[in-house]
Amino acid sequence: MRHREAEQSPTTEQTHLYQGRALPRPDEDLEDQGLGFDVGTLLQRRGVLKAFGIGAVTLGLAACGASEPGTGTSDGEIPDETAGPYPGDGSNGPDVLEESGIVRSDIRSSFGESEGTAEGIPMDLELTITDLANGGAPFAGVAVYVWHCTREGLYSMYSEGVEDQNYLRGVQIADTDGKVRFTSIFPACYSGRWPHIHFEVYPDEASITDSTNAVATSQVALPQDVCDTVYATAGYEASVRNLAQITLDSDNVFGDDGGASQLASVTGSVAKGYSVSLTAGVDTRTEPTGGSAPDGGSGGGPGGGGPDAGGEPGGEPPAGEPPAGGTGGTGGTGEPPAKP
């Protein structure tokens, strides 16, 4: 009869080792031994990592949620997105940020020499901007420029019939809590895009007159249940059909992750209006990758040729754009040159 060998109890010295290496924090769990220990462990496995085409140091940095300065997106940073063809920030012609009066909280009406008011279900928008380069502290003092389409899916300053309007565009300066607030109307869902709100973040109010100063450009996604409720009201009829043809996962902006970090929290009702809120982390150590206006489809209105086409309305609308007639069009054909 064979006898099982007696199990050996580990000595104190053995419990302070991992793969033959001393634990710098012997009284804590393995995952709490610190960055140096973690990187050393990864380097020991570099042969395995190379088999998968992964660098040990690169993986170590990724595991710690770090991003190389000037590249990529750091942990918690709002995704960079295109400003689309209708930013009105001077990047493709029209520039509302040069106009006196753009710093305002109620963006429902046009200002300056323009007259007009956008109708729709009331919406209050609150964005909280955090400074990731400063430990996620409130980013007080930054200027946030917001714009979005009308109930009919049109963009002021661009779309046919509202080229002379500048409503649904405004700038606010973040308070000590990093918050900016706007009073607006709930935007439409036009063909090819999930319902959304655009915004750009600038270092301060003085820097808004040059779109290249933006430190972040992104978009807010609106939840489907609220959209369904709003779009059942008068004036939003075309949005019902357009929303049924797209999902967050199929959208050409939010589809990367289903809008995981851009989906707003919304409360309220049709009768009283809605409150939309989102926290956006901005990291000034990373190079902004969004914000550029697209080639073609810029200016001239949805479906317009823009400055490169003489600045006249008309022409084929890019895919995913609201056509000149509003939300009811097909959104054009071919590959989309931009994400509006």
Coordinates of C-alpha atoms in Angstrom, one line a residue:
M1 CA 0.0 0.0 0.0
R2 CA 1.3 3.3 -1.0
H3 CA 1.1 6.1 1.5
R4 CA 0.4 9.7 0.5
E5 CA 3.2 12.0 1.4
A6 CA 2.3 14.5 4.1
E7 CA 1.4 17.9 2.7
Q8 CA 4.0 20.5 3.6
S9 CA 2.9 23.8 5.1
P10 CA 4.5 26.8 3.4
T11 CA 7.2 28.6 5.4
T12 CA 6.9 32.3 6.1
E13 CA 9.7 32.9 3.6
Q14 CA 7.9 31.0 0.9
T15 CA 4.7 33.0 1.3
H16 CA 6.7 36.2 0.7
L17 CA 7.7 35.0 -2.8
Y18 CA 6.0 34.8 -6.1
Q19 CA 7.6 32.9 -9.0
G20 CA 10.8 33.1 -7.0
R21 CA 10.6 36.9 -6.6
A22 CA 10.2 38.7 -3.3
L23 CA 6.9 40.5 -2.7
P24 CA 7.5 44.2 -2.0
R25 CA 4.3 44.2 0.1
P26 CA 4.1 40.8 1.7
D27 CA 1.1 41.6 3.8
E28 CA -1.1 42.6 0.8
D29 CA -2.7 40.7 -2.0
L30 CA -0.8 40.0 -5.2
E31 CA -2.6 42.6 -7.3
D32 CA -1.6 45.3 -4.7
Q33 CA 2.2 44.9 -5.0
G34 CA 2.7 48.0 -7.1
L35 CA 3.5 49.0 -10.7
G36 CA 7.1 47.9 -10.6
F37 CA 6.2 44.4 -9.5
D38 CA 3.5 44.2 -12.1
V39 CA 5.8 45.2 -14.9
G40 CA 8.4 42.8 -13.8
T41 CA 5.9 40.0 -13.9
L42 CA 4.8 41.0 -17.4
L43 CA 8.4 41.1 -18.6
Q44 CA 8.9 37.5 -17.4
R45 CA 6.1 36.5 -19.7
R46 CA 7.3 38.4 -22.7
G47 CA 7.9 35.2 -24.6
V48 CA 4.3 34.3 -24.3
L49 CA 3.2 37.9 -25.2
K50 CA 5.5 37.9 -28.3
A51 CA 3.7 34.8 -29.6
F52 CA 0.5 36.9 -29.7
G53 CA 2.3 40.0 -31.1
I54 CA 1.9 42.0 -27.9
G55 CA 4.7 43.9 -26.3
A56 CA 5.0 43.4 -22.5
V57 CA 5.6 47.0 -21.7
T58 CA 2.8 48.1 -23.9
L59 CA 0.4 45.7 -22.2
G60 CA 1.7 46.8 -18.8
L61 CA 0.8 50.4 -19.6
A62 CA -2.6 49.4 -20.9
A63 CA -3.3 47.3 -17.9
C64 CA -2.7 50.4 -15.7
G65 CA -5.1 52.5 -17.8
A66 CA -2.3 54.8 -19.0
S67 CA -2.0 56.5 -22.4
E68 CA 1.3 57.7 -23.9
P69 CA 1.3 61.5 -23.8
G70 CA 0.1 63.0 -27.1
T71 CA -1.6 59.9 -28.4
G72 CA -4.7 57.9 -27.9
T73 CA -7.4 58.3 -25.3
S74 CA -6.7 58.1 -21.6
D75 CA -8.9 56.2 -19.2
G76 CA -12.1 58.1 -18.6
E77 CA -11.6 60.6 -21.4
I78 CA -14.7 61.4 -23.6
P79 CA -14.2 59.9 -27.1
D80 CA -13.1 62.4 -29.7
E81 CA -15.6 62.7 -32.5
T82 CA -16.0 64.7 -35.7
A83 CA -17.6 68.1 -35.5
G84 CA -19.6 67.1 -38.6
P85 CA -20.4 69.2 -41.6
Y86 CA -22.4 71.9 -39.6
P87 CA -20.2 73.1 -36.7
G88 CA -20.5 76.8 -37.3
D89 CA -17.1 77.3 -35.6
G90 CA -15.3 78.7 -38.7
S91 CA -13.7 75.5 -39.6
N92 CA -15.7 75.2 -42.9
G93 CA -17.1 78.7 -43.4
P94 CA -19.9 80.0 -41.1
D95 CA -18.5 81.2 -37.7
V96 CA -21.0 81.9 -35.0
L97 CA -18.2 82.0 -32.4
E98 CA -17.0 85.3 -33.8
E99 CA -20.4 86.9 -33.1
S100 CA -21.2 89.0 -30.0
G101 CA -23.8 87.3 -27.9
I102 CA -22.8 83.7 -28.5
V103 CA -22.0 83.3 -24.8
R104 CA -25.5 82.5 -23.6
S105 CA -27.4 79.8 -21.8
D106 CA -30.8 79.9 -23.7
I107 CA -30.1 78.8 -27.2
R108 CA -33.6 78.4 -28.5
S109 CA -33.7 81.7 -30.3
S110 CA -31.4 83.3 -32.9
F111 CA -29.5 86.4 -31.8
G112 CA -27.8 89.4 -33.3
E113 CA -29.2 90.4 -36.7
S114 CA -31.1 87.0 -36.9
E115 CA -34.6 86.5 -35.8
G116 CA -36.3 83.2 -35.2
T117 CA -37.0 80.6 -32.6
A118 CA -36.7 76.8 -32.7
E119 CA -39.8 75.0 -31.6
G120 CA -39.9 71.7 -29.8
I121 CA -40.1 69.9 -26.5
P122 CA -38.1 71.8 -23.9
M123 CA -34.7 70.4 -23.0
D124 CA -32.2 71.5 -20.3
L125 CA -28.7 70.3 -21.0
E126 CA -26.0 70.1 -18.3
L127 CA -22.5 69.0 -19.1
T128 CA -19.9 68.4 -16.3
I129 CA -16.3 68.8 -17.6
T130 CA -13.6 67.1 -15.6
D131 CA -9.8 67.7 -15.9
L132 CA -8.2 64.3 -16.2
A133 CA -4.7 65.9 -16.3
N134 CA -5.5 67.2 -12.8
G135 CA -6.8 64.0 -11.2
G136 CA -10.4 64.4 -12.6
A137 CA -11.0 67.7 -10.8
P138 CA -13.8 70.0 -12.1
F139 CA -12.5 71.8 -15.2
A140 CA -13.6 75.3 -14.1
G141 CA -13.2 78.1 -16.6
V142 CA -13.3 76.1 -19.8
A143 CA -15.6 77.3 -22.6
V144 CA -18.1 74.7 -24.0
Y145 CA -19.7 75.3 -27.3
V146 CA -22.9 73.3 -28.0
W147 CA -25.0 72.9 -31.2
H148 CA -27.6 70.5 -32.5
C149 CA -30.4 70.2 -35.1
T150 CA -34.0 71.4 -34.9
R151 CA -37.2 69.4 -34.4
E152 CA -37.2 69.0 -38.2
G153 CA -33.6 67.9 -38.4
L154 CA -32.1 71.1 -39.8
Y155 CA -28.9 72.9 -38.7
S156 CA -29.0 76.7 -38.4
M157 CA -26.5 78.6 -40.7
Y158 CA -26.4 75.6 -43.1
S159 CA -29.7 74.0 -43.9
E160 CA -32.0 75.2 -46.7
G161 CA -34.5 77.8 -45.2
V162 CA -32.6 78.4 -42.0
E163 CA -29.2 79.7 -43.4
D164 CA -30.0 83.1 -41.8
Q165 CA -30.6 81.7 -38.4
N166 CA -28.1 80.9 -35.6
Y167 CA -30.4 79.3 -33.0
L168 CA -29.5 76.1 -31.2
R169 CA -25.9 77.2 -30.8
G170 CA -24.3 78.7 -27.7
V171 CA -21.3 78.9 -25.4
Q172 CA -21.1 78.7 -21.6
I173 CA -18.2 79.0 -19.3
A174 CA -17.8 76.1 -16.8
D175 CA -18.4 77.1 -13.1
T176 CA -16.3 76.0 -10.1
D177 CA -17.9 72.5 -10.4
G178 CA -17.0 72.2 -14.0
K179 CA -20.7 72.5 -15.1
V180 CA -22.3 74.3 -18.0
R181 CA -26.0 74.5 -18.6
F182 CA -28.1 75.3 -21.6
T183 CA -31.8 75.7 -22.3
S184 CA -32.9 74.3 -25.6
I185 CA -35.3 71.9 -27.4
F186 CA -35.1 68.2 -27.9
P187 CA -33.4 67.5 -31.3
A188 CA -34.7 65.3 -34.1
C189 CA -33.5 62.0 -35.4
Y190 CA -32.6 62.5 -39.0
S191 CA -31.8 59.8 -41.6
G192 CA -28.6 57.9 -40.9
R193 CA -27.7 59.2 -37.4
W194 CA -28.7 58.4 -33.8
P195 CA -30.2 61.5 -32.0
H196 CA -27.3 63.5 -30.7
I197 CA -25.9 66.8 -29.5
H198 CA -22.5 68.2 -30.5
F199 CA -20.0 70.0 -28.3
E200 CA -16.5 71.4 -28.3
V201 CA -14.4 72.3 -25.2
Y202 CA -12.0 75.3 -25.3
P203 CA -9.4 76.3 -22.7
D204 CA -11.2 79.5 -22.0
E205 CA -13.6 82.1 -23.5
A206 CA -10.9 84.0 -25.3
S207 CA -9.9 80.9 -27.3
I208 CA -13.3 80.1 -28.9
T209 CA -12.7 82.3 -32.0
D210 CA -10.2 79.7 -33.4
S211 CA -11.6 76.2 -33.8
T212 CA -8.1 74.7 -33.7
N213 CA -7.9 75.7 -30.0
A214 CA -10.5 73.1 -29.0
V215 CA -9.1 70.6 -26.6
A216 CA -12.0 68.1 -27.1
T217 CA -14.8 67.6 -29.6
S218 CA -17.5 65.0 -28.9
Q219 CA -21.2 64.2 -29.0
V220 CA -23.9 63.4 -26.5
A221 CA -26.2 60.4 -27.3
L222 CA -29.8 60.5 -26.3
P223 CA -31.6 57.4 -24.7
Q224 CA -34.0 55.5 -26.9
D225 CA -36.9 55.4 -24.4
V226 CA -37.0 59.2 -24.1
C227 CA -36.6 59.6 -27.9
D228 CA -39.6 57.3 -28.5
T229 CA -41.7 59.3 -26.1
V230 CA -40.7 62.7 -27.5
Y231 CA -41.0 61.6 -31.2
A232 CA -44.6 60.5 -30.6
T233 CA -45.5 64.2 -30.2
A234 CA -46.5 66.7 -33.0
G235 CA -43.6 68.0 -35.1
Y236 CA -41.3 65.0 -34.6
E237 CA -43.2 62.6 -36.9
A238 CA -40.3 62.0 -39.3
S239 CA -38.1 61.1 -36.4
V240 CA -40.2 58.1 -35.6
R241 CA -39.3 56.5 -39.0
N242 CA -35.7 57.5 -38.9
L243 CA -35.1 56.2 -35.4
A244 CA -36.6 52.8 -36.4
Q245 CA -33.9 52.5 -39.0
I246 CA -30.8 52.9 -36.8
T247 CA -29.4 51.7 -33.4
L248 CA -26.6 53.0 -31.2
D249 CA -24.5 50.0 -32.3
S250 CA -25.0 50.8 -36.0
D251 CA -24.5 54.5 -35.7
N252 CA -21.3 55.7 -37.4
V253 CA -20.3 57.7 -34.4
F254 CA -21.5 55.8 -31.3
G255 CA -21.3 52.4 -32.9
D256 CA -17.7 51.8 -31.6
D257 CA -19.0 51.1 -28.1
G258 CA -22.7 51.7 -28.3
G259 CA -22.2 55.1 -26.9
A260 CA -21.1 53.7 -23.5
S261 CA -19.5 56.9 -22.3
Q262 CA -21.6 59.3 -24.3
L263 CA -25.1 58.2 -23.4
A264 CA -26.8 60.9 -21.4
S265 CA -28.9 60.5 -18.2
V266 CA -32.3 62.0 -18.8
T267 CA -35.2 62.8 -16.5
G268 CA -38.5 64.7 -17.1
S269 CA -41.6 64.4 -19.2
V270 CA -43.1 65.8 -22.4
A271 CA -45.3 68.1 -20.4
K272 CA -42.6 69.5 -18.2
G273 CA -39.6 69.1 -20.5
Y274 CA -36.5 67.1 -20.0
S275 CA -33.2 67.4 -18.2
V276 CA -30.2 65.9 -20.0
S277 CA -26.9 65.4 -18.3
L278 CA -23.5 64.0 -19.0
T279 CA -20.0 64.0 -17.5
A280 CA -17.2 64.5 -20.0
G281 CA -13.6 63.8 -19.0
V282 CA -11.1 65.9 -20.9
D283 CA -7.4 65.2 -20.9
T284 CA -5.2 68.0 -22.2
R285 CA -2.2 65.6 -22.3
T286 CA -3.6 63.8 -25.3
E287 CA -3.7 65.1 -28.8
P288 CA -7.3 65.8 -30.0
T289 CA -8.2 63.6 -32.9
G290 CA -11.8 64.8 -33.6
G291 CA -13.3 68.1 -34.7
S292 CA -12.2 68.4 -38.3
A293 CA -14.9 69.3 -40.8
P294 CA -15.3 66.8 -43.6
D295 CA -14.4 67.1 -47.3
G296 CA -17.5 67.7 -49.2
G297 CA -20.9 68.2 -47.6
S298 CA -19.4 71.2 -45.7
G299 CA -21.4 74.4 -45.8
G300 CA -24.3 75.2 -48.1
G301 CA -26.8 73.4 -45.9
P302 CA -27.5 69.7 -45.5
G303 CA -26.9 68.4 -49.0
G304 CA -24.9 71.5 -49.9
G305 CA -21.5 71.6 -51.5
G306 CA -20.1 74.2 -49.2
P307 CA -17.2 76.5 -49.9
D308 CA -15.4 74.0 -52.1
A309 CA -18.5 74.0 -54.3
G310 CA -18.9 77.8 -54.4
G311 CA -20.9 77.9 -51.2
E312 CA -24.3 77.4 -52.9
P313 CA -27.0 75.1 -51.6
G314 CA -27.9 72.0 -53.5
G315 CA -26.1 68.9 -54.7
E316 CA -26.0 65.3 -53.3
P317 CA -26.4 65.1 -49.5
P318 CA -23.7 63.0 -47.9
A319 CA -24.9 59.7 -46.5
G320 CA -26.2 60.1 -43.0
E321 CA -26.9 63.8 -43.4
P322 CA -30.2 65.5 -43.0
P323 CA -31.2 66.4 -46.5
A324 CA -32.2 69.9 -47.5
G325 CA -35.9 69.1 -46.8
G326 CA -35.3 68.0 -43.3
T327 CA -35.6 64.6 -41.6
G328 CA -37.6 62.8 -44.3
G329 CA -35.0 62.3 -46.9
T330 CA -32.9 59.3 -47.7
G331 CA -29.6 60.8 -46.6
G332 CA -27.8 60.4 -49.9
T333 CA -25.9 57.6 -51.4
G334 CA -22.5 56.1 -51.3
E335 CA -19.9 56.1 -48.5
P336 CA -20.4 58.8 -45.9
P337 CA -17.5 61.3 -46.0
A338 CA -18.2 62.4 -42.5
K339 CA -20.1 61.8 -39.3
P340 CA -22.5 64.7 -38.8

